[in-house]
Short mmCIF file of C-alpha atoms in Angstrom, two decimals:
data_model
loop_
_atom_site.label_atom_id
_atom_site.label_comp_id
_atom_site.label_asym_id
_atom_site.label_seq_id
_atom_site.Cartn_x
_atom_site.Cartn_y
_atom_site.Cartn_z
CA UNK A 1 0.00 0.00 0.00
CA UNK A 2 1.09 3.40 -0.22
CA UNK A 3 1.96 6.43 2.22
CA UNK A 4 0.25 9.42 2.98
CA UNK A 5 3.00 11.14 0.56
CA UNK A 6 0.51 9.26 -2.07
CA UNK A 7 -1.35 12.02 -3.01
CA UNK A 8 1.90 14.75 -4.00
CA UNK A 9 2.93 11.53 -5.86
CA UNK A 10 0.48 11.00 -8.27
CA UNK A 11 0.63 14.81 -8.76
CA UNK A 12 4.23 14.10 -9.74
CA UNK A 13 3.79 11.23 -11.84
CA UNK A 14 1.07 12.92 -14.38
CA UNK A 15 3.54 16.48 -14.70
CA UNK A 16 6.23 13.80 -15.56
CA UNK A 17 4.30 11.95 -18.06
CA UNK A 18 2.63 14.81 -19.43
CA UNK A 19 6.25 16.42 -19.52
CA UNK A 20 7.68 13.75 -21.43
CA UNK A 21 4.23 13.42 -23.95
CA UNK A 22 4.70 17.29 -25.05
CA UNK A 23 8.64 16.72 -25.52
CA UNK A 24 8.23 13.02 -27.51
CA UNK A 25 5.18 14.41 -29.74
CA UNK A 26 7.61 17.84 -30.64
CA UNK A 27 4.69 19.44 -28.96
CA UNK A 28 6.95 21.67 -26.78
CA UNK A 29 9.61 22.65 -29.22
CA UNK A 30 6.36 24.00 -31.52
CA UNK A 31 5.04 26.53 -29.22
CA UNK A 32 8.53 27.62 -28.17
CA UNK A 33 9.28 25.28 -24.92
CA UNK A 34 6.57 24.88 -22.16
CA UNK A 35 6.52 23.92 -18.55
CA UNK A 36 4.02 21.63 -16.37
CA UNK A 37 3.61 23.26 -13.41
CA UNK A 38 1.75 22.19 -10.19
CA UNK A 39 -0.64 24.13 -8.10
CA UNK A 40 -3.88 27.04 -7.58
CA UNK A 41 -4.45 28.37 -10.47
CA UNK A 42 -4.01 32.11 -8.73
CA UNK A 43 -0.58 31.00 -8.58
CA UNK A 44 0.08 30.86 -12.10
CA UNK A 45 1.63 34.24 -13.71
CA UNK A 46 -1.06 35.68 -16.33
CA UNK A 47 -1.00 38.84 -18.95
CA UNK A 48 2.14 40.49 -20.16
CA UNK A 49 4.37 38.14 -18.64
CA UNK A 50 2.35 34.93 -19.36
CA UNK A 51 4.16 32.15 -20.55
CA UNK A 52 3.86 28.81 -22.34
CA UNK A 53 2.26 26.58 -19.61
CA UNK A 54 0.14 23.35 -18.18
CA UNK A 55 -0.97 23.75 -14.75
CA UNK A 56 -2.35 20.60 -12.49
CA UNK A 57 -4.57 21.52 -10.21
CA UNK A 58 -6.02 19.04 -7.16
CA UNK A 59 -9.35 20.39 -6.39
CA UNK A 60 -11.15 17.80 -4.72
CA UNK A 61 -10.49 14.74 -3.21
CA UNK A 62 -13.19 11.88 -1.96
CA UNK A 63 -13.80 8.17 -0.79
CA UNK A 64 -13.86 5.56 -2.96
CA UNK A 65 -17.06 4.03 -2.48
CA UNK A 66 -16.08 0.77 -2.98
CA UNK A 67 -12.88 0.77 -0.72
CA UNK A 68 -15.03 2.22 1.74
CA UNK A 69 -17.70 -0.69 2.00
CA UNK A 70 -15.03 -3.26 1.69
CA UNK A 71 -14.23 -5.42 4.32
CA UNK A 72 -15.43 -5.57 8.20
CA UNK A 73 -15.94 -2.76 10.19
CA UNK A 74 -12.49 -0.92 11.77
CA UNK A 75 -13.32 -1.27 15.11
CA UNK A 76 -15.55 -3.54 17.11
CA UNK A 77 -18.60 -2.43 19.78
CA UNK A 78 -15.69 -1.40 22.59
CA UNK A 79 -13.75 0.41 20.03
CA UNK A 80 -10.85 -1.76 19.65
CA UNK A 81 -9.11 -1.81 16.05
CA UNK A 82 -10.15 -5.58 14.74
CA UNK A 83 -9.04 -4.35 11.38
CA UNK A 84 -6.64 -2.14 9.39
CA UNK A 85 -8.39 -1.35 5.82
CA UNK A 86 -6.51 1.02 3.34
CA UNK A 87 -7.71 4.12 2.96
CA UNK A 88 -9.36 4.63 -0.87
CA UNK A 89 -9.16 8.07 -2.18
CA UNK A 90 -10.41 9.40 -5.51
CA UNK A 91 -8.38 12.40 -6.97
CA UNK A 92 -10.21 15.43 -8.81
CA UNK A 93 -7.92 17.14 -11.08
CA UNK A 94 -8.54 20.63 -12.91
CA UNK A 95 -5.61 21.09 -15.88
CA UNK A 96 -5.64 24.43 -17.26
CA UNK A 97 -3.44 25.89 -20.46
CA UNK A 98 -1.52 28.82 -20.74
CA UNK A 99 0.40 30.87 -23.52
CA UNK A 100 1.36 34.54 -24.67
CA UNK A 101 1.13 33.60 -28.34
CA UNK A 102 -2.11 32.69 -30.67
CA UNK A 103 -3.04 29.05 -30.86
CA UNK A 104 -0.47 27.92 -28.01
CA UNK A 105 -3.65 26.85 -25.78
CA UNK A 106 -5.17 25.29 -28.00
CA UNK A 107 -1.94 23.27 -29.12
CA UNK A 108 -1.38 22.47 -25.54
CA UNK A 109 -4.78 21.43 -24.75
CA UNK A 110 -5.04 18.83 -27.90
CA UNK A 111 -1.89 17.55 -26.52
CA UNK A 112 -3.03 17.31 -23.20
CA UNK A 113 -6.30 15.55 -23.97
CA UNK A 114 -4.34 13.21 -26.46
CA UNK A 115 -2.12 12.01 -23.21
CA UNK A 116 -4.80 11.84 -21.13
CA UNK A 117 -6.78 9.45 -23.95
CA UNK A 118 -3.58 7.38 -24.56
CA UNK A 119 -2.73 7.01 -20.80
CA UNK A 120 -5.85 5.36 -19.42
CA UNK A 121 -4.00 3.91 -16.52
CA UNK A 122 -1.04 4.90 -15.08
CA UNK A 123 1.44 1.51 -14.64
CA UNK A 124 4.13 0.19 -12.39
CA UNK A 125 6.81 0.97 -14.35
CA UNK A 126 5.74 4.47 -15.63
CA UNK A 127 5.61 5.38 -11.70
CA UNK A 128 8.33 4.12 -11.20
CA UNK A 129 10.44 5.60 -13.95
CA UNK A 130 8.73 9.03 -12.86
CA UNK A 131 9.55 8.91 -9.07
CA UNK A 132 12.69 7.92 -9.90
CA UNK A 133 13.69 10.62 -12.97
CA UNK A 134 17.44 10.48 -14.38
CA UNK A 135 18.36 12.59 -13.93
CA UNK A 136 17.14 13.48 -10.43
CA UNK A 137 14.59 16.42 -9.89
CA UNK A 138 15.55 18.46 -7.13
CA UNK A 139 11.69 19.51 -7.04
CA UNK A 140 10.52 16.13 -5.90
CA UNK A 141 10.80 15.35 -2.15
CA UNK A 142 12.47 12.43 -1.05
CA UNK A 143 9.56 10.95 0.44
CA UNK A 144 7.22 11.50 -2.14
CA UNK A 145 9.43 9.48 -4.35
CA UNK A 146 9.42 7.02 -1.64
CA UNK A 147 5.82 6.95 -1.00
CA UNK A 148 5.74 3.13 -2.33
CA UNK A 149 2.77 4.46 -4.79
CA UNK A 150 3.91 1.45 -7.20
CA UNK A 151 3.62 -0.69 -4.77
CA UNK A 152 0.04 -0.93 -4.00
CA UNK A 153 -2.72 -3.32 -5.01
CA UNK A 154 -5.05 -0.66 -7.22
CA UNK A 155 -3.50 0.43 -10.68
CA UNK A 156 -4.26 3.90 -11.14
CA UNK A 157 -7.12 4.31 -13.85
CA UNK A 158 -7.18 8.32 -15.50
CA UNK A 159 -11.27 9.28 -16.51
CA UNK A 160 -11.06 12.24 -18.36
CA UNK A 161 -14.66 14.01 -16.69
CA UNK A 162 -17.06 16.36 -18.13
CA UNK A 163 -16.85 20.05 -17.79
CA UNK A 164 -18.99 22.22 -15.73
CA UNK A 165 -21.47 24.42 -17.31
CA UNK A 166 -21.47 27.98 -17.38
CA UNK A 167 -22.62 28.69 -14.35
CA UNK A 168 -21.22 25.97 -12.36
CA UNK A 169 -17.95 26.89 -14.25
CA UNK A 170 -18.36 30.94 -13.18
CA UNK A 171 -18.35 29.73 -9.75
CA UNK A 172 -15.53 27.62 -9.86
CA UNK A 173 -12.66 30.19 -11.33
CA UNK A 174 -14.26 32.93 -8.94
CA UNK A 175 -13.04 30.17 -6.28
CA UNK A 176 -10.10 29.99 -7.53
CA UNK A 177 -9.91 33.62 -7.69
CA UNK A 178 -7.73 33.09 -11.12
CA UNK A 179 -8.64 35.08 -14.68
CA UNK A 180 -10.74 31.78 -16.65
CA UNK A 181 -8.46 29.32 -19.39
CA UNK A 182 -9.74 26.65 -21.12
CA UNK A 183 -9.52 24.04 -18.73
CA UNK A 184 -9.81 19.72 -18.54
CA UNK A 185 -11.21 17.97 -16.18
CA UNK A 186 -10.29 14.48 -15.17
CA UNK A 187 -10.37 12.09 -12.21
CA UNK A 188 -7.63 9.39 -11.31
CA UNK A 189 -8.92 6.24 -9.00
CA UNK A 190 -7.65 4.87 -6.84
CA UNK A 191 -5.24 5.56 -4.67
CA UNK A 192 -4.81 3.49 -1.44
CA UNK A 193 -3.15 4.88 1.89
CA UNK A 194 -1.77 2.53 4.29
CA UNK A 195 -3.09 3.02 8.00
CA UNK A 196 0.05 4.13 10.72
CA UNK A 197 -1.86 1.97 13.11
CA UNK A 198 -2.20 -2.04 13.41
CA UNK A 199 -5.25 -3.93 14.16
CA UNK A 200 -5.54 -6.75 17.16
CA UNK A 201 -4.26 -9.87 15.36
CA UNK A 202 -6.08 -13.33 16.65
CA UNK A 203 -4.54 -15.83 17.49
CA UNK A 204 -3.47 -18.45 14.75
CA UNK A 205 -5.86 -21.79 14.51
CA UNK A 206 -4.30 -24.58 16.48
CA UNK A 207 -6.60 -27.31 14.48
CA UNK A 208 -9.80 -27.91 12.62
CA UNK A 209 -12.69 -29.71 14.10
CA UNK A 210 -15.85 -31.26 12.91
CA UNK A 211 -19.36 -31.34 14.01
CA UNK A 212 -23.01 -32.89 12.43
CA UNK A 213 -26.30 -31.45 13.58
CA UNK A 214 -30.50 -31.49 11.63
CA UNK A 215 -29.80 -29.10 9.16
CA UNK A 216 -33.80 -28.53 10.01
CA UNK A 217 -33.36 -25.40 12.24
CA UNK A 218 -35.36 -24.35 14.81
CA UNK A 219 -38.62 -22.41 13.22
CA UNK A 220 -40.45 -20.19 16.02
CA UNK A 221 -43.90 -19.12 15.10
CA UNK A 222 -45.13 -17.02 18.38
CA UNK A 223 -44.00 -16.84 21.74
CA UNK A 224 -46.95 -15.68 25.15
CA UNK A 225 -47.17 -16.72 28.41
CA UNK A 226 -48.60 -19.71 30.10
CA UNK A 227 -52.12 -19.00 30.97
CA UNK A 228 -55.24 -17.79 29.41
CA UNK A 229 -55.56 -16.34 25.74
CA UNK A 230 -54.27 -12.08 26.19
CA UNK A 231 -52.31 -13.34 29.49
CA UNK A 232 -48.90 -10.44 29.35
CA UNK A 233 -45.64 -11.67 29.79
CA UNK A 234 -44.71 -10.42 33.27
CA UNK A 235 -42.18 -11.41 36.02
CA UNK A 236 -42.69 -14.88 37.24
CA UNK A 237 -44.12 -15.73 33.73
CA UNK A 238 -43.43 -19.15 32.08
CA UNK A 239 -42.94 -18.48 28.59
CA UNK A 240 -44.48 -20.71 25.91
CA UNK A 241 -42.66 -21.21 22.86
CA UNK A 242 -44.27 -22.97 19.63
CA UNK A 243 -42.71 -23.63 16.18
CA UNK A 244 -41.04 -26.27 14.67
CA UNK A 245 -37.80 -28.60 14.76
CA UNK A 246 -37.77 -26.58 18.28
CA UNK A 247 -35.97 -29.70 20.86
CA UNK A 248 -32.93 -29.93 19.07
CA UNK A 249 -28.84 -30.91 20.89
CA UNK A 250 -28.53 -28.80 23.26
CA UNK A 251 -31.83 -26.75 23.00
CA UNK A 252 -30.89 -23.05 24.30
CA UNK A 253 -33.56 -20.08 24.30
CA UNK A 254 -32.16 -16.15 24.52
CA UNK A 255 -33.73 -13.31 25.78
CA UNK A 256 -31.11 -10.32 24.97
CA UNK A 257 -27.85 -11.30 26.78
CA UNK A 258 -29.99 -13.59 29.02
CA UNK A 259 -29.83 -17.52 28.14
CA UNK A 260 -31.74 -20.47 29.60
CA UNK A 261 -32.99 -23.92 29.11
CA UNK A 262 -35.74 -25.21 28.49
CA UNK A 263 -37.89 -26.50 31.11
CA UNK A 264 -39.86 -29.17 28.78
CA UNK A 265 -39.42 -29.10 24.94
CA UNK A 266 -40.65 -30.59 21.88
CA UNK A 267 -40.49 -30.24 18.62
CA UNK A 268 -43.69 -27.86 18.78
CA UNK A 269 -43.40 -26.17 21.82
CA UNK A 270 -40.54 -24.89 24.48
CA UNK A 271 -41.29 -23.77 27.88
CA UNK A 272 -39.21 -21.67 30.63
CA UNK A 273 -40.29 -19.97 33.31
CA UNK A 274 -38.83 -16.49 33.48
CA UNK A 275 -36.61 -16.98 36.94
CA UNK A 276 -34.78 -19.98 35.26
CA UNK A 277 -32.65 -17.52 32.68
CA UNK A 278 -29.02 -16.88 33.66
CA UNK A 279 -29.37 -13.54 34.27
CA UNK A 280 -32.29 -10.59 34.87
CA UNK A 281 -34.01 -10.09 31.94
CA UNK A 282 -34.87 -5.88 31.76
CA UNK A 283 -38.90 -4.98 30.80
CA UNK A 284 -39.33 -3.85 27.51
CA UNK A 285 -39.73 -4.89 24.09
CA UNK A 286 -36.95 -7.74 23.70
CA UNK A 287 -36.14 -10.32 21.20
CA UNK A 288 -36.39 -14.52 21.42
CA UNK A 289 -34.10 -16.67 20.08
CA UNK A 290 -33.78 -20.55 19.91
CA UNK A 291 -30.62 -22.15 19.57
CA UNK A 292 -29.47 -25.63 18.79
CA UNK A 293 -25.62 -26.37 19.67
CA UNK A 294 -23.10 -28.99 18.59
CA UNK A 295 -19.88 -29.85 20.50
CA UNK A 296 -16.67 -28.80 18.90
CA UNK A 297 -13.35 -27.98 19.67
CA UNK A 298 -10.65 -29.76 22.14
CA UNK A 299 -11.98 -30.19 24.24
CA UNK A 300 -15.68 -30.59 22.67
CA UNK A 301 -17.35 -27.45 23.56
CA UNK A 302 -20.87 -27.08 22.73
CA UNK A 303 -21.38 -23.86 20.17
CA UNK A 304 -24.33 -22.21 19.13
CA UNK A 305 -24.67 -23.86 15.22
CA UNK A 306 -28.39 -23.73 14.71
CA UNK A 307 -30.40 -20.88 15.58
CA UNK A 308 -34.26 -18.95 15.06
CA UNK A 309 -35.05 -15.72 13.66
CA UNK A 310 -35.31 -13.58 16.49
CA UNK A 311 -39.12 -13.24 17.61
CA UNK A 312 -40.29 -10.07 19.23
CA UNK A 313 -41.57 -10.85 23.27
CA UNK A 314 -43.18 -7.60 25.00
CA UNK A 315 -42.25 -7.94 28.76
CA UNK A 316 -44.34 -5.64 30.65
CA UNK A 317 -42.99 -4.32 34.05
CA UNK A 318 -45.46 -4.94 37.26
CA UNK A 319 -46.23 -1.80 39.66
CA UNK A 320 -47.51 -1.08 43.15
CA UNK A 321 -48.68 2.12 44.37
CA UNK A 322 -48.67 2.34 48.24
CA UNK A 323 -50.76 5.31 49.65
CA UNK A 324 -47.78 6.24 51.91
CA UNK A 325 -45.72 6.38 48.07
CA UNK A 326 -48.21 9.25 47.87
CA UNK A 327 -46.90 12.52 48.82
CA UNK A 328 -48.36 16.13 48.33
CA UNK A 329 -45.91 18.42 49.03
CA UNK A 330 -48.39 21.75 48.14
CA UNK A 331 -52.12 22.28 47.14
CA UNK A 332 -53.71 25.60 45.37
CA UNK A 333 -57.16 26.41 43.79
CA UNK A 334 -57.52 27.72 40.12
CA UNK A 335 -60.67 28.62 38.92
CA UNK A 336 -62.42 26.71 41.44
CA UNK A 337 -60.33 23.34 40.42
CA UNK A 338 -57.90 22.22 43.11
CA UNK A 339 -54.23 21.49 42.17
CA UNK A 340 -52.12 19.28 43.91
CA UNK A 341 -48.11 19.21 43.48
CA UNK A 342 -46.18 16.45 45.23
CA UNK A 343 -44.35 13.17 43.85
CA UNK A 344 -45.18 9.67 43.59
CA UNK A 345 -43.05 6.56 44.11
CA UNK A 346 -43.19 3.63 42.19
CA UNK A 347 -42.66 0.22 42.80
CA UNK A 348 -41.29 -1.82 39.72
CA UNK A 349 -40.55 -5.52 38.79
CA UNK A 350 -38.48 -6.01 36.76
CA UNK A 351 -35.62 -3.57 38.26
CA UNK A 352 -35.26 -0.54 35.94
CA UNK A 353 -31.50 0.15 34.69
CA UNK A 354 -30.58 3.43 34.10
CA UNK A 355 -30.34 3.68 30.36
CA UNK A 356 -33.55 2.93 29.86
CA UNK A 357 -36.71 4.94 28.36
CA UNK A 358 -39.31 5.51 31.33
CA UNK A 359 -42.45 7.28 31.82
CA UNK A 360 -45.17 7.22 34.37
CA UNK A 361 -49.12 7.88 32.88
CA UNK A 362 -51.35 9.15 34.99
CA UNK A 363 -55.26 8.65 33.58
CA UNK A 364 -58.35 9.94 35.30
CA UNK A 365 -59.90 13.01 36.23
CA UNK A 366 -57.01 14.69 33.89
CA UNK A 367 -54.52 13.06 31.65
CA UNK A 368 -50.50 13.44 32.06
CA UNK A 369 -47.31 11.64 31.64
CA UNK A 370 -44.47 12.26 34.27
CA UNK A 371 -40.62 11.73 32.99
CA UNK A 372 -38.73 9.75 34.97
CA UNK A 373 -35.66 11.36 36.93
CA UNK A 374 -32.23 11.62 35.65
CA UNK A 375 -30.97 8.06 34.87
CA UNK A 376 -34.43 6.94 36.36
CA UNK A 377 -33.30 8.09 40.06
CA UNK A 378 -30.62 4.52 39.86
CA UNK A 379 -28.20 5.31 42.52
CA UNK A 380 -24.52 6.15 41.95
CA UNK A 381 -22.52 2.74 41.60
CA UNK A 382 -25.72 1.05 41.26
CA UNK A 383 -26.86 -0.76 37.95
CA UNK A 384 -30.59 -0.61 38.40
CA UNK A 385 -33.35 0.11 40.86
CA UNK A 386 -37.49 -1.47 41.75
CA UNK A 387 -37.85 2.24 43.08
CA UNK A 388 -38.72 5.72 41.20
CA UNK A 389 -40.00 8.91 41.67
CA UNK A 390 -42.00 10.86 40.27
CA UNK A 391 -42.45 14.69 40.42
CA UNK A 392 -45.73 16.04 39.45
CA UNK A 393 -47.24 19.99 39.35
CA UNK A 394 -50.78 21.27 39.75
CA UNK A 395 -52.77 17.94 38.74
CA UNK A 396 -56.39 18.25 39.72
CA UNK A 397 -57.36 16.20 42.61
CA UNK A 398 -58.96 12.57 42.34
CA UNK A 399 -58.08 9.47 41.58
CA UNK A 400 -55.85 8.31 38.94
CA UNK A 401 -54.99 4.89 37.12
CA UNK A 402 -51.29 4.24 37.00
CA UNK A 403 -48.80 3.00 34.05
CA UNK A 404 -45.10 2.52 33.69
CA UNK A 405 -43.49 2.49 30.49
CA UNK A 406 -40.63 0.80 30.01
CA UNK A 407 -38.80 0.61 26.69
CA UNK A 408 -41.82 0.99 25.06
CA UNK A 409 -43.95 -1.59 27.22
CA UNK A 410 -46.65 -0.39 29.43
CA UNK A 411 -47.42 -2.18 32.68
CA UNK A 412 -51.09 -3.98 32.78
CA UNK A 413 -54.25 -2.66 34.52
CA UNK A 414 -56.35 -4.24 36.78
CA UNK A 415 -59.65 -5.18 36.42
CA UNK A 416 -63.15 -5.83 38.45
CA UNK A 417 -65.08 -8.87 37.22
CA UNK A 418 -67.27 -6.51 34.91
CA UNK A 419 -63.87 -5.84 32.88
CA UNK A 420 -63.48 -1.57 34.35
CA UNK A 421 -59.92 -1.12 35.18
CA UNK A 422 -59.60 -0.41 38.66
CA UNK A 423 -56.06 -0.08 39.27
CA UNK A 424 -53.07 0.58 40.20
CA UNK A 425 -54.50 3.50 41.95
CA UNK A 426 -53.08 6.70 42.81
CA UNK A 427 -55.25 9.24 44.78
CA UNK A 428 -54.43 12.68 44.84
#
C-alpha cells in the first residue's frame, strides 16, 4: 500500500508523463518550450508576462465508495481496532493551459487531452520511472518518491470528466480567484493509503474440528405466556414457545444477553419460566431466540450452530402504588379546580437500569405523563433500581390509574369482574 506522501505523488507522476508526452510528440519545441507546473491556479503568472504553460490543479479529493464498504468494520462495539483497511481516495484534477502567443492553448490542450486518452491507466513501471527521474529532480521530495505508490494493489485508472457548465464553471474560477483558461477535467482512481496503526491480530488456529447437527433449524412461530388467551408476559411468567424442529442438541432459548434452558421441549413447543434464565431479563420490548448447539473444539465445547429468527416478546414491568408512596408536598385552587403538586413513588418488577426509556401515565380526572428522573433516580454505583419517583405539578385532585413504560412496554391494569380497570391506583 502506499503512504500518505501518495497524493503529491500521483501529482508528480502525471507532470512527468505529461512532460515527457509534449517533448516526444515535438509538442513543446512548436510553441517555443513549455513547462508543467503544479498548483492554484491564482498562482500561475497571467497577462504580459504569461508564458507557455500546463498547470495541475487538485481540487477535490473523496472516498472511494467501494474501498469504503469493503471489508469488516475498523473497530468492534468497545472500540478496539479488529481491522486495518486502506484508505481509498479518488483524486479530482482541474488542468488548465496557458500561452502569450495565438493558438499555443489550443496546441497544448489537444496535446493534453491526447495524453490523457492514450494514458488510461497509469502503470508500475511508468511510476516508477517518474519517481525515480534520471536525472534526479531536485523539485521532488524524497519521500514522495518514496511513498511506495507502485507498490500498491489498485492500478491507477485516468477518466477524463465532463466540464462544468457555465454557471457551475463561473463559480468555480471565482473560487479559484484566477482570470478563466480553457480548462480539462479528469479524475484518477484509486489511490490506497496505508493506516500508521495495526489492528488486534487473533490468534493463529491450532486445528480444525468437525461437528453434524438437523440441518432442520429451529422455526419459532409465536411466543406468550402460560395462561389464558391475552395473558402479558410479566415477572414470574413461564414463557411458551411454539414452532417447529424446536428440541434440538442442546436446546438453548435467549432473551437479549440472558440464556436459559428449556424446562420441557418438543419439537412444537418450548417452555421456561422467566426466573430460570441466567441472568435478569430488563422490561421492555426484547427479542427470542432458539438455539441448537453442537460440540466442537478440544476439548468438545458445545457452540451455538443452529439458531431462530429472532421473535419479538413484549415484557411488561409490574407496579404497586402504596398510599404512603403518595406525597403532596403543596395544594392551590384555580378557577375553582384544586391542584395538587407532590411526587409519587413507584414500585417496579423487573428492576429498571438506568439507560432505559421511562415514563409514568397518569389517567383519570385529567390526563399526564411524568418523565422519569435523571438516569431513572438509579443510585450512583448502582446498575438498576425497583424504586422511582416521580415529580408532578398542579394535577387536579382525584383518583388516577397508574402506568409505567418501560422501553416501550406499558405495565397492565387491573380489572373488576365486569372488565373496568380499577387499578393501580393513585389518589391525589
Amino acid at each position: 500500500m502506499s503512504t500518505a506522501y501518495a497524493l503529491a505523488a500521483v501529482t508528480a507522476v502525471l507532470r512527468a508523463q505529461l512532460m515527457a508526452y509534449l517533448r516526444a510528440t515535438g509538442a513543446s519545441s512548436a510553441v517555443g518550450g513549455v513547462s508543467v507546473s503544479a498548483g492554484p491556479p491564482d498562482r500561475v503568472t497571467v497577462g504580459n508576462q504569461e508564458g507557455n504553460q500546463v498547470n495541475l490543479f487538485l481540487s477535490r479529493v473523496t472516498r472511494n465508495p467501494t474501498w469504503a464498504n469493503l471489508g469488516p468494520p475498523p473497530r468492534n462495539a468497545a472500540g478496539d481496532d479488529v481491522a486495518a483497511a486502506p484508505l481509498g481516495v479518488d483524486l479530482h484534477y482541474v488542468a488548465s493551459v496557458y500561452g502569450h502567443d495565438p493558438l499555443t492553448g489550443e496546441i497544448l490542450l489537444g496535446h493534453l487531452l491526447a495524453m490523457l486518452h492514450e494514458t488510461p491507466v497509469l502503470t508500475r513501471a511508468a511510476i516508477r520511472r517518474s519517481l525515480a527521474p534520471d536525472p534526479p529532480d531536485a523539485t521532488l521530495p524524497a519521500p514522495v518518491a518514496g511513498s511506495r505508490l507502485a507498490e500498491q494493489v489498485e492500478q491507477l485508472r485516468i477518466t477524463v470528466a465532463n466540464s462544468p457548465g457555465g454557471e457551475e464553471s463561473f463559480r468555480l474560477w471565482s473560487a479559484f480567484s484566477a482570470p478563466y483558461r480553457t480548462s480539462v477535467f479528469f479524475d484518477v482512481s484509486v489511490v490506497l493509503i496505508d493506516p500508521l496503526r495495526g489492528a488486534r491480530e487473533p490468534l493463529p488456529v491450532r486445528s480444525v474440528t468437525a461437528g453434524t447437527v438437523d440441518v432442520h433449524g429451529p422455526e419459532v412461530d409465536a411466543v406468550r405466556a402460560d395462561g389464558p388467551t391475552g395473558t402479558p408476559v410479566t415477572t414470574g411468567a413461564t414463557l411458551v414457545v411454539t414452532g417447529r424442529n424446536l428440541a434440538g442438541p442442546d436446546t438453548r432459548i435467549r432473551v437479549g444477553a440472558a440464556t436459559a434452558s428449556p424446562a420441557t421441549a418438543s419439537a412444537t413447543e418450548l417452555r421456561v419460566p422467566l426466573s430460570a434464565f441466567d441472568r435478569p431479563i430488563p422490561a421492555g420490548l426484547r427479542g427470542l431466540v432458539v438455539t441448537h448447539s453442537v460440540d466442537l473444539g478440544d476439548p468438545p465445547t458445545p457452540r451455538a450452530a443452529l439458531s431462530s429468527d429472532a421473535v419479538p416478546v413484549s415484557y411488561h414491568p409490574t407496579i404497586t402504588v402504596a398510599p404512603a408512596d403518595v406525597v403532596v408536598d403543596s395544594s392551590r385552587t384555580v378557577d375553582g379546580v384544586l391542584l395538587r403538586t407532590g411526587a409519587v413513588t413507584v414500585t417496579v418488577a423487573p428492576r429498571v437500569e438506568a439507560t432505559q426509556q421511562v415514563t409514568l401515565s397518569l389517567t383519570g380526572t385529567a390526563g399526564t405523563i411524568l418523565p422519569a428522573p435523571p438516569g431513572n433516580g438509579v443510585a450512583p454505583g448502582d446498575e438498576d433500581t425497583d424504586r422511582i419517583r416521580f415529580a408532578f405539578r398542579d394535577l387536579p385532585a382525584g383518583t388516577y390509574l397508574a402506568r409505567l413504560r418501560v422501553d416501550g412496554v406499558d405495565s397492565p391494569l387491573s380489572t373488576d369482574p365486569t372488565g373496568r380497570y380499577t387499578g393501580p391506583p393513585v389518589v391525589l
